[in-house]
Short mmCIF file of C-alpha atoms in Angstrom, two decimals:
data_model
loop_
_atom_site.label_atom_id
_atom_site.label_comp_id
_atom_site.label_asym_id
_atom_site.label_seq_id
_atom_site.Cartn_x
_atom_site.Cartn_y
_atom_site.Cartn_z
CA MET A 1118 111.15 -172.21 -123.50
CA LEU A 1119 110.89 -175.34 -121.86
CA HIS A 1120 108.22 -177.24 -124.48
CA VAL A 1121 109.39 -178.19 -127.62
CA ASN A 1122 107.33 -177.82 -131.29
CA THR A 1123 105.66 -181.38 -131.19
CA PRO A 1124 104.51 -182.81 -134.70
CA LEU A 1125 101.20 -182.57 -136.61
CA LEU A 1126 99.53 -185.82 -137.91
CA GLU A 1127 96.96 -186.58 -139.40
CA ALA A 1128 94.82 -189.47 -139.97
CA ASP A 1129 92.57 -189.14 -143.38
CA ARG A 1130 88.51 -189.27 -144.14
CA SER A 1131 88.36 -192.77 -142.68
CA TYR A 1132 89.40 -192.50 -139.31
CA ALA A 1133 86.11 -191.26 -138.40
CA ARG A 1134 82.42 -190.37 -138.67
CA ALA A 1135 83.03 -187.20 -139.66
CA GLY A 1136 84.95 -187.82 -143.27
CA VAL A 1137 87.21 -186.07 -143.24
CA PRO A 1138 90.85 -185.10 -142.87
CA LEU A 1139 91.86 -184.09 -139.38
CA LEU A 1140 94.50 -182.34 -138.23
CA LEU A 1141 96.01 -183.96 -134.51
CA LYS A 1142 98.85 -181.21 -132.41
CA MET A 1143 100.49 -183.93 -130.86
CA ASP A 1144 101.51 -182.13 -127.94
CA ALA A 1145 100.30 -185.73 -125.84
CA LEU A 1146 104.88 -186.13 -126.78
CA GLN A 1147 105.43 -183.13 -124.85
CA PRO A 1148 108.16 -183.82 -122.17
CA SER A 1149 105.11 -183.76 -119.69
CA GLY A 1150 103.26 -185.90 -120.83
CA SER A 1151 100.74 -182.83 -121.94
CA PHE A 1152 100.23 -179.30 -123.13
CA LYS A 1153 100.64 -178.09 -119.70
CA LEU A 1154 104.03 -178.11 -119.71
CA ARG A 1155 103.38 -174.82 -122.32
CA GLY A 1156 101.86 -172.48 -120.11
CA VAL A 1157 103.01 -173.71 -116.80
CA GLY A 1158 106.58 -174.08 -117.40
CA HIS A 1159 105.83 -170.30 -119.39
CA ALA A 1160 104.51 -169.82 -115.99
CA CYS A 1161 107.01 -170.78 -113.93
CA ALA A 1162 110.56 -168.88 -116.02
CA LYS A 1163 108.40 -165.76 -114.92
CA ALA A 1164 108.23 -167.00 -111.61
CA ARG A 1165 111.94 -167.59 -111.63
CA GLU A 1166 112.07 -164.33 -112.69
CA ALA A 1167 110.18 -162.41 -110.56
CA GLY A 1168 112.83 -164.11 -107.79
CA ALA A 1169 110.84 -166.36 -106.91
CA ALA A 1170 112.53 -169.28 -104.09
CA SER A 1171 110.41 -172.11 -105.05
CA ILE A 1172 107.17 -172.99 -106.23
CA VAL A 1173 103.85 -174.50 -105.62
CA CYS A 1174 100.81 -175.74 -107.73
CA PRO A 1175 97.39 -177.40 -107.25
CA SER A 1176 96.53 -179.22 -109.81
CA GLY A 1177 94.62 -182.52 -110.41
CA GLY A 1178 97.82 -183.97 -111.90
CA ASN A 1179 98.74 -182.58 -115.22
CA ALA A 1180 99.89 -179.39 -114.55
CA GLY A 1181 102.05 -180.57 -111.55
CA PHE A 1182 103.95 -183.03 -113.20
CA SER A 1183 103.90 -180.29 -115.75
CA ALA A 1184 105.47 -177.76 -113.03
CA ALA A 1185 107.60 -180.50 -111.39
CA TYR A 1186 109.51 -181.28 -114.65
CA ALA A 1187 109.54 -176.97 -114.89
CA ALA A 1188 110.90 -176.60 -111.43
CA ARG A 1189 113.36 -179.49 -111.90
CA LYS A 1190 114.88 -177.49 -115.12
CA LEU A 1191 114.52 -173.83 -113.93
CA GLY A 1192 116.38 -175.40 -110.26
CA LEU A 1193 114.23 -174.51 -108.21
CA PRO A 1194 111.43 -176.71 -105.37
CA ALA A 1195 108.30 -177.74 -106.15
CA ILE A 1196 105.15 -178.37 -103.79
CA ILE A 1197 102.26 -179.95 -105.68
CA VAL A 1198 99.28 -179.73 -104.39
CA VAL A 1199 96.77 -182.58 -105.69
CA PRO A 1200 92.86 -183.55 -104.18
CA GLU A 1201 91.35 -187.37 -103.28
CA THR A 1202 90.71 -187.97 -107.06
CA THR A 1203 94.56 -187.90 -107.69
CA SER A 1204 95.74 -191.35 -108.31
CA ALA A 1205 98.67 -193.70 -106.15
CA GLU A 1206 99.63 -193.66 -109.66
CA VAL A 1207 99.78 -190.13 -110.79
CA ARG A 1208 100.70 -188.77 -107.23
CA ASP A 1209 104.27 -190.95 -107.35
CA THR A 1210 104.75 -189.79 -111.22
CA ILE A 1211 105.12 -186.75 -110.19
CA ALA A 1212 106.61 -187.81 -107.29
CA LEU A 1213 109.78 -189.16 -109.18
CA VAL A 1214 109.94 -185.94 -110.91
CA GLY A 1215 111.49 -184.56 -107.77
CA ALA A 1216 108.73 -182.47 -106.11
CA GLU A 1217 107.24 -183.17 -103.11
CA VAL A 1218 103.45 -184.05 -102.90
CA ILE A 1219 100.67 -183.27 -100.80
CA VAL A 1220 96.75 -184.06 -100.68
CA ALA A 1221 94.76 -181.65 -99.92
CA GLY A 1222 90.26 -182.72 -99.79
CA SER A 1223 88.29 -184.10 -101.97
CA ALA A 1224 88.61 -182.38 -105.55
CA PHE A 1225 90.85 -179.23 -107.19
CA ASP A 1226 88.75 -176.19 -105.64
CA GLU A 1227 89.82 -178.10 -102.05
CA ALA A 1228 93.32 -178.16 -102.94
CA HIS A 1229 93.84 -174.89 -104.85
CA GLU A 1230 92.94 -173.20 -100.53
CA HIS A 1231 95.63 -175.70 -99.36
CA ALA A 1232 98.63 -174.77 -101.67
CA ARG A 1233 97.65 -171.24 -102.03
CA ALA A 1234 97.87 -171.07 -98.21
CA LEU A 1235 101.42 -172.86 -98.53
CA ALA A 1236 101.90 -170.01 -100.73
CA ASP A 1237 101.33 -167.35 -98.54
CA ALA A 1238 102.87 -168.53 -95.62
CA ALA A 1239 106.24 -170.30 -97.61
CA GLY A 1240 106.90 -166.48 -100.15
CA ALA A 1241 106.68 -169.10 -102.99
CA ALA A 1242 105.26 -168.59 -106.09
CA LEU A 1243 102.08 -169.14 -106.66
CA ILE A 1244 101.48 -171.93 -110.31
CA HIS A 1245 97.69 -171.83 -111.04
CA PRO A 1246 97.06 -174.68 -113.39
CA PHE A 1247 94.50 -172.76 -115.52
CA ASP A 1248 93.13 -169.54 -114.57
CA ASP A 1249 96.88 -166.94 -115.31
CA PRO A 1250 97.21 -164.95 -118.75
CA LEU A 1251 100.61 -166.08 -117.99
CA LEU A 1252 99.97 -169.72 -119.06
CA TRP A 1253 97.64 -168.29 -121.81
CA THR A 1254 100.21 -166.42 -123.14
CA GLY A 1255 101.82 -170.35 -123.16
CA HIS A 1256 99.38 -172.29 -124.71
CA ALA A 1257 98.71 -170.45 -127.08
CA THR A 1258 102.35 -171.01 -128.54
CA LEU A 1259 100.36 -174.15 -130.15
CA ILE A 1260 98.60 -172.15 -132.44
CA ASP A 1261 101.83 -170.46 -133.61
CA GLU A 1262 103.64 -173.45 -134.48
CA ILE A 1263 100.73 -174.91 -136.44
CA VAL A 1264 100.71 -171.21 -138.55
CA ALA A 1265 104.62 -171.20 -139.20
CA ALA A 1266 104.59 -174.49 -140.38
CA GLY A 1267 101.67 -172.88 -143.33
CA GLU A 1268 98.98 -175.55 -142.24
CA ARG A 1269 96.06 -174.33 -142.74
CA PHE A 1270 92.72 -175.40 -140.45
CA ASP A 1271 89.21 -174.01 -140.31
CA VAL A 1272 88.31 -175.32 -136.35
CA VAL A 1273 89.96 -175.92 -133.07
CA VAL A 1274 88.49 -178.31 -130.65
CA ALA A 1275 90.05 -178.76 -127.48
CA SER A 1276 89.38 -180.05 -124.25
CA VAL A 1277 88.02 -178.29 -121.43
CA GLY A 1278 88.59 -178.29 -117.77
CA GLY A 1279 89.37 -175.14 -115.85
CA GLY A 1280 89.08 -172.90 -119.32
CA GLY A 1281 92.99 -172.38 -119.89
CA LEU A 1282 94.19 -174.25 -123.17
CA LEU A 1283 90.84 -173.01 -124.95
CA ALA A 1284 92.18 -169.07 -123.05
CA GLY A 1285 94.83 -169.91 -125.13
CA ILE A 1286 93.42 -170.99 -128.50
CA VAL A 1287 91.97 -168.26 -128.79
CA GLU A 1288 94.53 -165.99 -127.72
CA GLY A 1289 96.81 -168.12 -130.67
CA LEU A 1290 94.15 -167.98 -133.26
CA ARG A 1291 94.05 -163.89 -132.23
CA ARG A 1292 97.63 -162.98 -132.38
CA ASN A 1293 97.75 -164.88 -135.38
CA GLY A 1294 95.66 -163.30 -137.79
CA LEU A 1295 92.01 -165.99 -137.41
CA GLY A 1296 89.96 -164.99 -134.96
CA ASP A 1297 87.54 -165.83 -136.86
CA VAL A 1298 88.27 -169.74 -136.49
CA PRO A 1299 85.51 -171.50 -134.53
CA VAL A 1300 86.41 -173.52 -131.13
CA ILE A 1301 84.84 -176.42 -130.74
CA ALA A 1302 84.97 -176.95 -126.59
CA VAL A 1303 84.39 -180.32 -125.14
CA GLU A 1304 83.24 -181.64 -121.47
CA THR A 1305 82.45 -184.83 -119.93
CA GLU A 1306 79.75 -184.76 -118.56
CA GLY A 1307 79.48 -184.83 -115.13
CA ALA A 1308 82.49 -182.66 -115.46
CA ALA A 1309 80.87 -179.68 -118.35
CA SER A 1310 81.34 -177.13 -115.66
CA LEU A 1311 81.38 -174.50 -119.44
CA HIS A 1312 78.86 -176.19 -120.89
CA ARG A 1313 76.30 -175.21 -117.52
CA SER A 1314 77.51 -172.19 -117.22
CA ILE A 1315 76.91 -171.44 -121.26
CA ALA A 1316 73.38 -172.61 -120.05
CA GLU A 1317 72.60 -170.99 -117.60
CA LYS A 1318 74.61 -167.84 -118.88
CA ARG A 1319 76.24 -167.03 -114.94
CA LEU A 1320 79.54 -168.69 -113.79
CA VAL A 1321 77.99 -171.88 -112.41
CA THR A 1322 80.05 -173.96 -109.84
CA LEU A 1323 78.93 -177.94 -110.08
CA PRO A 1324 78.66 -179.47 -107.09
CA ALA A 1325 81.08 -182.35 -107.84
CA ILE A 1326 83.27 -183.77 -110.24
CA THR A 1327 81.41 -186.75 -111.41
CA SER A 1328 83.44 -187.98 -114.51
CA ILE A 1329 85.98 -190.51 -114.37
CA ALA A 1330 87.97 -187.60 -116.41
CA THR A 1331 88.99 -185.91 -113.55
CA SER A 1332 91.52 -184.17 -115.01
CA LEU A 1333 89.18 -182.08 -116.56
CA GLY A 1334 87.71 -181.71 -113.01
CA ALA A 1335 87.20 -178.00 -111.94
CA LYS A 1336 84.19 -176.92 -110.71
CA ARG A 1337 83.92 -174.59 -112.15
CA VAL A 1338 85.85 -172.48 -115.36
CA ALA A 1339 87.87 -169.30 -115.53
CA PRO A 1340 85.34 -166.39 -115.41
CA HIS A 1341 88.01 -165.60 -118.28
CA ALA A 1342 86.96 -168.91 -120.60
CA LEU A 1343 82.85 -168.39 -119.97
CA ALA A 1344 83.36 -164.97 -121.13
CA LEU A 1345 85.85 -165.12 -124.29
CA VAL A 1346 82.10 -166.72 -125.37
CA ASP A 1347 80.69 -163.45 -125.78
CA GLU A 1348 83.38 -162.33 -127.48
CA HIS A 1349 85.00 -165.42 -129.38
CA PRO A 1350 83.48 -168.78 -132.06
CA ILE A 1351 83.10 -170.55 -129.31
CA VAL A 1352 79.91 -173.90 -130.14
CA SER A 1353 80.36 -175.88 -126.77
CA VAL A 1354 79.21 -180.36 -126.73
CA THR A 1355 79.47 -182.72 -123.97
CA VAL A 1356 80.90 -187.01 -124.65
CA SER A 1357 79.86 -189.60 -122.06
CA ASP A 1358 82.36 -190.50 -120.27
CA ALA A 1359 81.90 -194.20 -122.59
CA GLU A 1360 82.95 -192.04 -125.81
CA ALA A 1361 86.07 -190.25 -124.37
CA VAL A 1362 87.59 -194.04 -123.34
CA ALA A 1363 86.46 -195.49 -126.86
CA ALA A 1364 87.70 -192.25 -128.00
CA CYS A 1365 91.32 -192.84 -125.92
CA LEU A 1366 91.41 -196.83 -127.27
CA LYS A 1367 91.24 -196.10 -131.22
CA PHE A 1368 93.44 -193.65 -130.60
CA ALA A 1369 95.77 -195.56 -129.42
CA ASP A 1370 95.03 -198.29 -131.84
CA ARG A 1371 96.16 -196.28 -135.15
CA PHE A 1372 98.56 -193.99 -133.37
CA ARG A 1373 100.19 -195.74 -130.67
CA VAL A 1374 100.04 -193.38 -128.77
CA LEU A 1375 98.12 -193.77 -125.37
CA VAL A 1376 95.53 -189.80 -124.35
CA GLU A 1377 93.86 -190.04 -121.10
CA PRO A 1378 89.73 -189.55 -121.05
CA ALA A 1379 90.30 -186.01 -120.75
CA CYS A 1380 91.76 -186.02 -124.05
CA GLY A 1381 89.82 -188.41 -125.39
CA ALA A 1382 86.39 -186.58 -125.32
CA ALA A 1383 87.82 -183.99 -127.77
CA LEU A 1384 89.40 -187.30 -129.82
CA ALA A 1385 85.88 -187.81 -129.60
CA VAL A 1386 83.98 -185.39 -131.30
CA ALA A 1387 84.68 -186.81 -135.06
CA ASP A 1388 82.75 -190.23 -134.40
CA VAL A 1389 79.53 -188.70 -131.53
CA HIS A 1390 79.64 -184.75 -133.08
CA ALA A 1391 80.18 -186.36 -137.21
CA GLY A 1392 77.82 -183.61 -138.32
CA LEU A 1393 79.27 -180.36 -136.55
CA LEU A 1394 82.80 -181.70 -137.03
CA GLY A 1395 82.31 -182.85 -140.60
CA ALA A 1396 80.41 -179.29 -141.89
CA TYR A 1397 84.22 -177.70 -141.72
CA ARG A 1398 86.57 -178.46 -143.90
CA ARG A 1399 89.70 -179.23 -142.49
CA PRO A 1400 89.64 -179.56 -138.09
CA LEU A 1401 92.67 -179.42 -135.83
CA ILE A 1402 92.82 -181.54 -133.04
CA GLU A 1403 94.46 -180.03 -129.89
CA VAL A 1404 95.68 -184.19 -128.37
CA CYS A 1405 96.07 -182.72 -125.07
CA GLY A 1406 97.67 -185.99 -123.74
CA GLY A 1407 97.20 -186.83 -119.89
CA VAL A 1408 99.99 -188.49 -117.58
CA GLY A 1409 97.71 -190.85 -115.77
CA ALA A 1410 96.64 -193.17 -118.85
CA SER A 1411 97.82 -196.91 -119.59
CA ILE A 1412 95.48 -199.47 -121.35
CA GLY A 1413 95.43 -201.27 -118.36
CA LYS A 1414 92.94 -198.48 -117.13
CA LEU A 1415 91.78 -197.63 -120.68
CA THR A 1416 90.40 -201.21 -121.05
CA ALA A 1417 88.60 -201.41 -117.08
CA TRP A 1418 86.82 -198.01 -117.70
CA ARG A 1419 85.21 -199.73 -120.97
CA ASP A 1420 84.32 -202.69 -119.80
CA ALA A 1421 82.65 -201.34 -116.08
CA LEU A 1422 80.93 -198.78 -118.89
CA SER A 1423 79.38 -200.61 -120.63
CA PRO A 1424 76.05 -201.21 -121.00
#
């Protein structure tokens, strides 16, 4: 197991407008800086067991960093393919772990196609960042840990990019006998492919990602994520970039932990959708983390997004 059992913190009723205690699953404290290590680490380990000599992973940043970390721990060479929207700082962070970083395309979908071609040519294992049952099984461990600790919750709040985390949470709820616990699935405006797909009752590919939360930047969610909407109680909501950034800064002030706007989207629900969350007694928020955050970036985004 490459991920760690992360702490579960609590924010009291005064923390947010929802006015209820919030359980915070602190996956920002994973060795990779995000929840992605749960699923990506599991997929990389299975690839090595199957005889893979190297891995290739397309990513907006966090899955790539997790794949690079997992590959190093497993003794495998890794190539991480990122789109042009992935910042130079994040690319450098991934490279420092020992992976080769290649930039291809303007969005994740193009990076994915390039990564697939590289993996096919090299005979490497392709590690998808969100659309793979192995990842969902790994991500489900976050629910296992909370249940094993004896904690109770009546709703889960999580950010959605490609849908891998959502799929993992639902799997974890089901295998712990909690199939009736709803999930509030949160996206930023400009990266809301699930929200749009639900509205149109079909898989929708966004023309572009216009949100600053580029690690939520899949133009289309995994088909399984959309299918889950008909199988599990899921509520889809959106927040603005400004609201996500404000939630990141508020969280940093209170808990002294930096997270990306993609994670801030989930944290913002307790203020932006206070009525929705306040209807529950004990919400659980997955603090998914992210390696692309700094105080400088967050304050610059806040200032740029101010009316």
